[in-house]
Short mmCIF file of C-alpha atoms in Angstrom, two decimals:
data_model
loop_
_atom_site.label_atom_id
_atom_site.label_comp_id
_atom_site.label_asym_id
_atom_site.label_seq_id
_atom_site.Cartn_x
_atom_site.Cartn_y
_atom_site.Cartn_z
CA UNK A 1 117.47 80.55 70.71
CA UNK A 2 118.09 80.40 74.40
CA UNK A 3 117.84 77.67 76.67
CA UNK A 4 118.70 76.17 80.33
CA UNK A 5 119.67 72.73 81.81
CA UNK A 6 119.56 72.30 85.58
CA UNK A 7 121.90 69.33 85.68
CA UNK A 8 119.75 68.23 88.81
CA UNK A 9 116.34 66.50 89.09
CA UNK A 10 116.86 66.12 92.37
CA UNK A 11 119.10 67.18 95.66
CA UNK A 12 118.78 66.56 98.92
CA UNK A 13 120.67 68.06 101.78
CA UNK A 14 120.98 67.81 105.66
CA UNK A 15 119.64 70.50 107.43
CA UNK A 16 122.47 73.30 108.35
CA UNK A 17 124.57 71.88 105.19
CA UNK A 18 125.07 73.62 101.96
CA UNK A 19 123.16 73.51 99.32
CA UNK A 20 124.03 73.89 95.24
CA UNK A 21 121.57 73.75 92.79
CA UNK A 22 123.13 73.87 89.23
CA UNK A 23 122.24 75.51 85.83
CA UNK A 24 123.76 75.75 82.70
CA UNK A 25 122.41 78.53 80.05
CA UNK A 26 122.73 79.04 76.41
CA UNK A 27 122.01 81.89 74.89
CA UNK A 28 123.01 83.77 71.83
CA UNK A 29 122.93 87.14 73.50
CA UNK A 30 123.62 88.47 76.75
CA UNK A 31 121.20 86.57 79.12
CA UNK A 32 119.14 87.61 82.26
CA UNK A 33 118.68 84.54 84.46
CA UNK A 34 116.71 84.08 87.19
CA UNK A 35 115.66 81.85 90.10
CA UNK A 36 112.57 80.83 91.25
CA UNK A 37 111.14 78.66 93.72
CA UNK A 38 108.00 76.85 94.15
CA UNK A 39 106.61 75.44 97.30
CA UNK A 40 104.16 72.26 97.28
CA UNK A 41 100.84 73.31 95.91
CA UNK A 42 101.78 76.83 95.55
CA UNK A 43 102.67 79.35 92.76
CA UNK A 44 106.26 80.29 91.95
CA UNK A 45 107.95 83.19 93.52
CA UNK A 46 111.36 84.66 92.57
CA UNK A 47 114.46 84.24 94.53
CA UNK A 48 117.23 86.27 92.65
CA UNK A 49 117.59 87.96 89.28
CA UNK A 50 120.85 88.89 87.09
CA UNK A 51 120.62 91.42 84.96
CA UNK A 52 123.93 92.61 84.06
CA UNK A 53 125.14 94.40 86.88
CA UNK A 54 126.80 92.30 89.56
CA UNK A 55 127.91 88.72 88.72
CA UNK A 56 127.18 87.65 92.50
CA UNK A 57 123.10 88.12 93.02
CA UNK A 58 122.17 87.94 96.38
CA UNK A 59 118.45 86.67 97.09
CA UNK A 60 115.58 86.40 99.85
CA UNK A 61 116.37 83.57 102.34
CA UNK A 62 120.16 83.55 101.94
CA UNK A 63 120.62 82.17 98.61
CA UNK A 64 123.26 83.70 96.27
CA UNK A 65 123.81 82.69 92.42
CA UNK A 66 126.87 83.74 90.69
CA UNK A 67 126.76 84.59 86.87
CA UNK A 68 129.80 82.78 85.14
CA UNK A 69 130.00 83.54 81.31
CA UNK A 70 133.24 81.81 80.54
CA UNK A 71 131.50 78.53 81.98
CA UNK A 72 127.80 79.43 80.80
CA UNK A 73 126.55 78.61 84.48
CA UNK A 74 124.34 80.23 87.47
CA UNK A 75 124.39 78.04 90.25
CA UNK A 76 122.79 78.77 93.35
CA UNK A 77 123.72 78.50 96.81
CA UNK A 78 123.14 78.96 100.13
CA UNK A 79 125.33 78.56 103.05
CA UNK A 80 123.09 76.63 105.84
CA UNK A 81 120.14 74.33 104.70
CA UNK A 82 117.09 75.10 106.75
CA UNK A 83 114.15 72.62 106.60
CA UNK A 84 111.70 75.52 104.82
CA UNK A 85 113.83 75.53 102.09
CA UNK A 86 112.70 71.75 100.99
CA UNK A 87 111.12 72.91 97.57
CA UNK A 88 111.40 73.04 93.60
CA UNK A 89 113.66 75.07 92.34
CA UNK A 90 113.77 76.74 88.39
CA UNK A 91 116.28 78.39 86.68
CA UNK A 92 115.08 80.81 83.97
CA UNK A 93 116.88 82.50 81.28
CA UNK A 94 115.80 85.68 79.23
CA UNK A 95 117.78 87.34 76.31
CA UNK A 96 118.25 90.84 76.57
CA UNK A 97 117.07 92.78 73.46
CA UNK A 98 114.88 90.16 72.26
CA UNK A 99 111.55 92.25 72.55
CA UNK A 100 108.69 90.16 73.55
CA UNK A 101 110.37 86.85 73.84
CA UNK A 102 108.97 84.94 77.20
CA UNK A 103 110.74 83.31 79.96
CA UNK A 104 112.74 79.91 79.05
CA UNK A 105 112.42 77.16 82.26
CA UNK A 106 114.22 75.16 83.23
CA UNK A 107 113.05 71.70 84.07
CA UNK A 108 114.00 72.42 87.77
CA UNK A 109 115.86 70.59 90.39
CA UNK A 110 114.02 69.33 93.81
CA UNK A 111 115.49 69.98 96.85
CA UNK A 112 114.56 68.06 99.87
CA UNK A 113 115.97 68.81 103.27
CA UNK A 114 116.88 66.06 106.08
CA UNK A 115 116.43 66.70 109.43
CA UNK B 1 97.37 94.58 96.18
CA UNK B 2 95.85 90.80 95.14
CA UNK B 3 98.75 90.13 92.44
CA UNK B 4 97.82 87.53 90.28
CA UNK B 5 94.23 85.61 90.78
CA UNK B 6 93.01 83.02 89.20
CA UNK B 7 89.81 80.78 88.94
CA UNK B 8 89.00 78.12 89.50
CA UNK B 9 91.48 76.75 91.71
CA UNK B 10 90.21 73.24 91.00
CA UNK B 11 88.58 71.55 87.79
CA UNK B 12 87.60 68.05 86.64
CA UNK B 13 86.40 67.47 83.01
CA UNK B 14 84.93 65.01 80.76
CA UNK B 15 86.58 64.56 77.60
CA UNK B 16 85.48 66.85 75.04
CA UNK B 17 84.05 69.56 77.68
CA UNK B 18 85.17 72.77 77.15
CA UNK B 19 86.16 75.07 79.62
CA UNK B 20 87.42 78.92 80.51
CA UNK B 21 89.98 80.00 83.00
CA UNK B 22 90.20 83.34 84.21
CA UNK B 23 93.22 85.08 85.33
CA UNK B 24 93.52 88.53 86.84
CA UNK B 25 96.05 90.74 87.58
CA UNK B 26 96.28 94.21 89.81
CA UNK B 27 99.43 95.60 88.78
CA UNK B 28 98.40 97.51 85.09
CA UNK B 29 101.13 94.94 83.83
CA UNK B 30 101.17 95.50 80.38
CA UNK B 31 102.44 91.35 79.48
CA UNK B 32 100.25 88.47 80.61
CA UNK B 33 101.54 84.41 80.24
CA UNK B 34 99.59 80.98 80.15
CA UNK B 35 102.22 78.36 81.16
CA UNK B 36 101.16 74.62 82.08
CA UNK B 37 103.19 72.15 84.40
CA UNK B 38 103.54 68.65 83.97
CA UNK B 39 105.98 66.57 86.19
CA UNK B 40 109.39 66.62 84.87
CA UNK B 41 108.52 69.25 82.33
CA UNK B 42 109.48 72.19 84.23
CA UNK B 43 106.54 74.58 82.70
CA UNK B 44 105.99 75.57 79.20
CA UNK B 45 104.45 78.46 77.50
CA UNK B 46 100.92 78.24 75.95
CA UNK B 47 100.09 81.80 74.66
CA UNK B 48 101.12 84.80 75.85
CA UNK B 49 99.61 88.81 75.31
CA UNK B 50 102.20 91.81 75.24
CA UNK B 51 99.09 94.36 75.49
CA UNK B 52 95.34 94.70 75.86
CA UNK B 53 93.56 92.94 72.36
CA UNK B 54 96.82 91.50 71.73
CA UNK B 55 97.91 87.55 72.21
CA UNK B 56 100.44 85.06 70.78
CA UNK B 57 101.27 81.48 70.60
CA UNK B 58 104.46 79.86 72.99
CA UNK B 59 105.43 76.83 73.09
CA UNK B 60 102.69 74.31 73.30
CA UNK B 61 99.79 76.35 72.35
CA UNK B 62 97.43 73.63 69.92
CA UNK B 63 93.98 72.96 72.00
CA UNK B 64 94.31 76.39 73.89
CA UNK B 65 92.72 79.36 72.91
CA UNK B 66 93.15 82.95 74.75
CA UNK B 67 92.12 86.25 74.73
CA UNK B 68 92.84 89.50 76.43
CA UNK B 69 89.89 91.79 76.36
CA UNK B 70 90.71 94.02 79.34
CA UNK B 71 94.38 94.82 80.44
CA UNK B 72 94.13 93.30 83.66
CA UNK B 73 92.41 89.86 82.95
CA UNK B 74 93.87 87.23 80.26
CA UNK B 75 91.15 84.03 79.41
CA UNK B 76 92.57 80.56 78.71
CA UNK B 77 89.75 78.41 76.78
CA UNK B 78 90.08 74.57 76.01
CA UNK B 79 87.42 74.27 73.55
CA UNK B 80 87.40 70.35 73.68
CA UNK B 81 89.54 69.00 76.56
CA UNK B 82 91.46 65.76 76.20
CA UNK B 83 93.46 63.89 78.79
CA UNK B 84 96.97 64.98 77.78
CA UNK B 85 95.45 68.79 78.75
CA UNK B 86 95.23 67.52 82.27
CA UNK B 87 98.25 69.59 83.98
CA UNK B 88 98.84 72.40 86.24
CA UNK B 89 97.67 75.79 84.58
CA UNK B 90 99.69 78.96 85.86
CA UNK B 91 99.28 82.32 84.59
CA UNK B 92 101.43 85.53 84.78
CA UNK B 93 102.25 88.95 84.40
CA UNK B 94 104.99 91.43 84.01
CA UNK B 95 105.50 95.07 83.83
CA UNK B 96 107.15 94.64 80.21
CA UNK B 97 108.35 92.15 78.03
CA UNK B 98 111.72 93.29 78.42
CA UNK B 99 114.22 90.25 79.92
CA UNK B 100 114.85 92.04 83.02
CA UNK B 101 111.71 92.54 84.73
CA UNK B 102 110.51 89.17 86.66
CA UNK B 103 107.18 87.41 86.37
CA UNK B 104 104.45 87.68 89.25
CA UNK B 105 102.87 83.99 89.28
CA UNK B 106 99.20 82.98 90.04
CA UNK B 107 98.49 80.07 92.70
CA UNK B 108 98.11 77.69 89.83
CA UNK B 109 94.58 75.76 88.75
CA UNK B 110 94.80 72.14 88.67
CA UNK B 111 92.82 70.50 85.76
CA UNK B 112 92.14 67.11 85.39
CA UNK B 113 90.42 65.47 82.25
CA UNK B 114 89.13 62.36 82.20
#
């Protein structure tokens, strides 16, 4: 069974500082893991995806996650904190090869933003 | 394209009401999700439907009941609502079931029981 700890509740940044949101994965196969964020009162919309490929994802809105397997992590980052970016933040994890098996959430890590 | 819809966007209940929720989707996506939010929870999976006539039960799927008639629309039913089924309802679709194609997510339906 797979499953993903963001070792955050909560972080909260300046604005123009950067930001790292962590999560840790397990999985007995080789994962996809995603990123999504959700705005106040709104749905969730996805930020970055790995799938295999490149270990360094680049997203929308300057955030980057890097796929480690040797440390089971995808952290996400971005550079310069902007004030729009105050929002939660889940990290998913699918298995590859699994068939139908759904999405795994995280229990996501709020990021608020200081002028 | 609307993406994802669903209705109502708002709901209050009285304990032991019952109640539908309707969710749409645009994109012939073949896989369709029921998820709730609670604070802290991150969100969990109800019941989810890989096809048209087809559904199965996620994580927390006792009190729910779904069904998926059409392709594009998947019905969550609470058949007697109780206050622990007050959350934030979100549905979903994807183009497969396979782990590399994302979720499209719904604006949510907030449902209070009382």
């Amino acid at each position: 069974a797979q499953s993903v700890t963001q070792l955050d509740s909560h972080v909260s940044v300046s604005e123009g500082t950067p930001v790292l949101l962590r999560c840790n994965y397990s999985s007995s196969y080789s994962p996809s893991l995603f990123w999504y964020v959700q705005h106040p009162n709104k749905g969730l919309q996805l930020l970055l995806k790995y799938t295999s490929a490149a270990t360094l994802v680049k997203g929308i809105n300057g955030f980057e996650a890097e796929f480690k397997k040797s440390e089971t992590s995808f952290h996400l980052t971005k550079p310069s904190a902007h004030m729009s970016d105050a929002a939660e933040y889940f990290c998913v994890v699918s298995v590859y090869g699994s068939g139908n098996t759904p999405l795994v959430f995280g229990k996501g890590t709020r990021l608020s933003v200081i002028a | 394209n609307a993406g994802v819809t669903q209705t109502p966007k708002f709901r209050v209940l009285k304990t032991g009401q019952s109640m539908t929720l309707l969710c749409a989707q645009d994109m012939n996506h073949e896989y369709m999700y029921w998820y709730r939010q609670d604070p802290g929870m991150g969100l969990r999976l109800i019941h989810y439907s890989v096809g048209e006539g087809t559904t199965a039960k996620g994580e927390v799927p006792d009190g729910y009941n779904v069904s998926r008639l059409k392709k594009q629309n998947f019905l969550l039913g609470l058949e007697s609502a109780a206050p622990s089924q007050t959350s934030v309802y979100f549905c979903a679709s994807s183009y497969d079931g396979g782990s590399t194609y994302e979720q499209y997510f719904g604006p949510g339906t907030r449902l209070t029981v009382t």
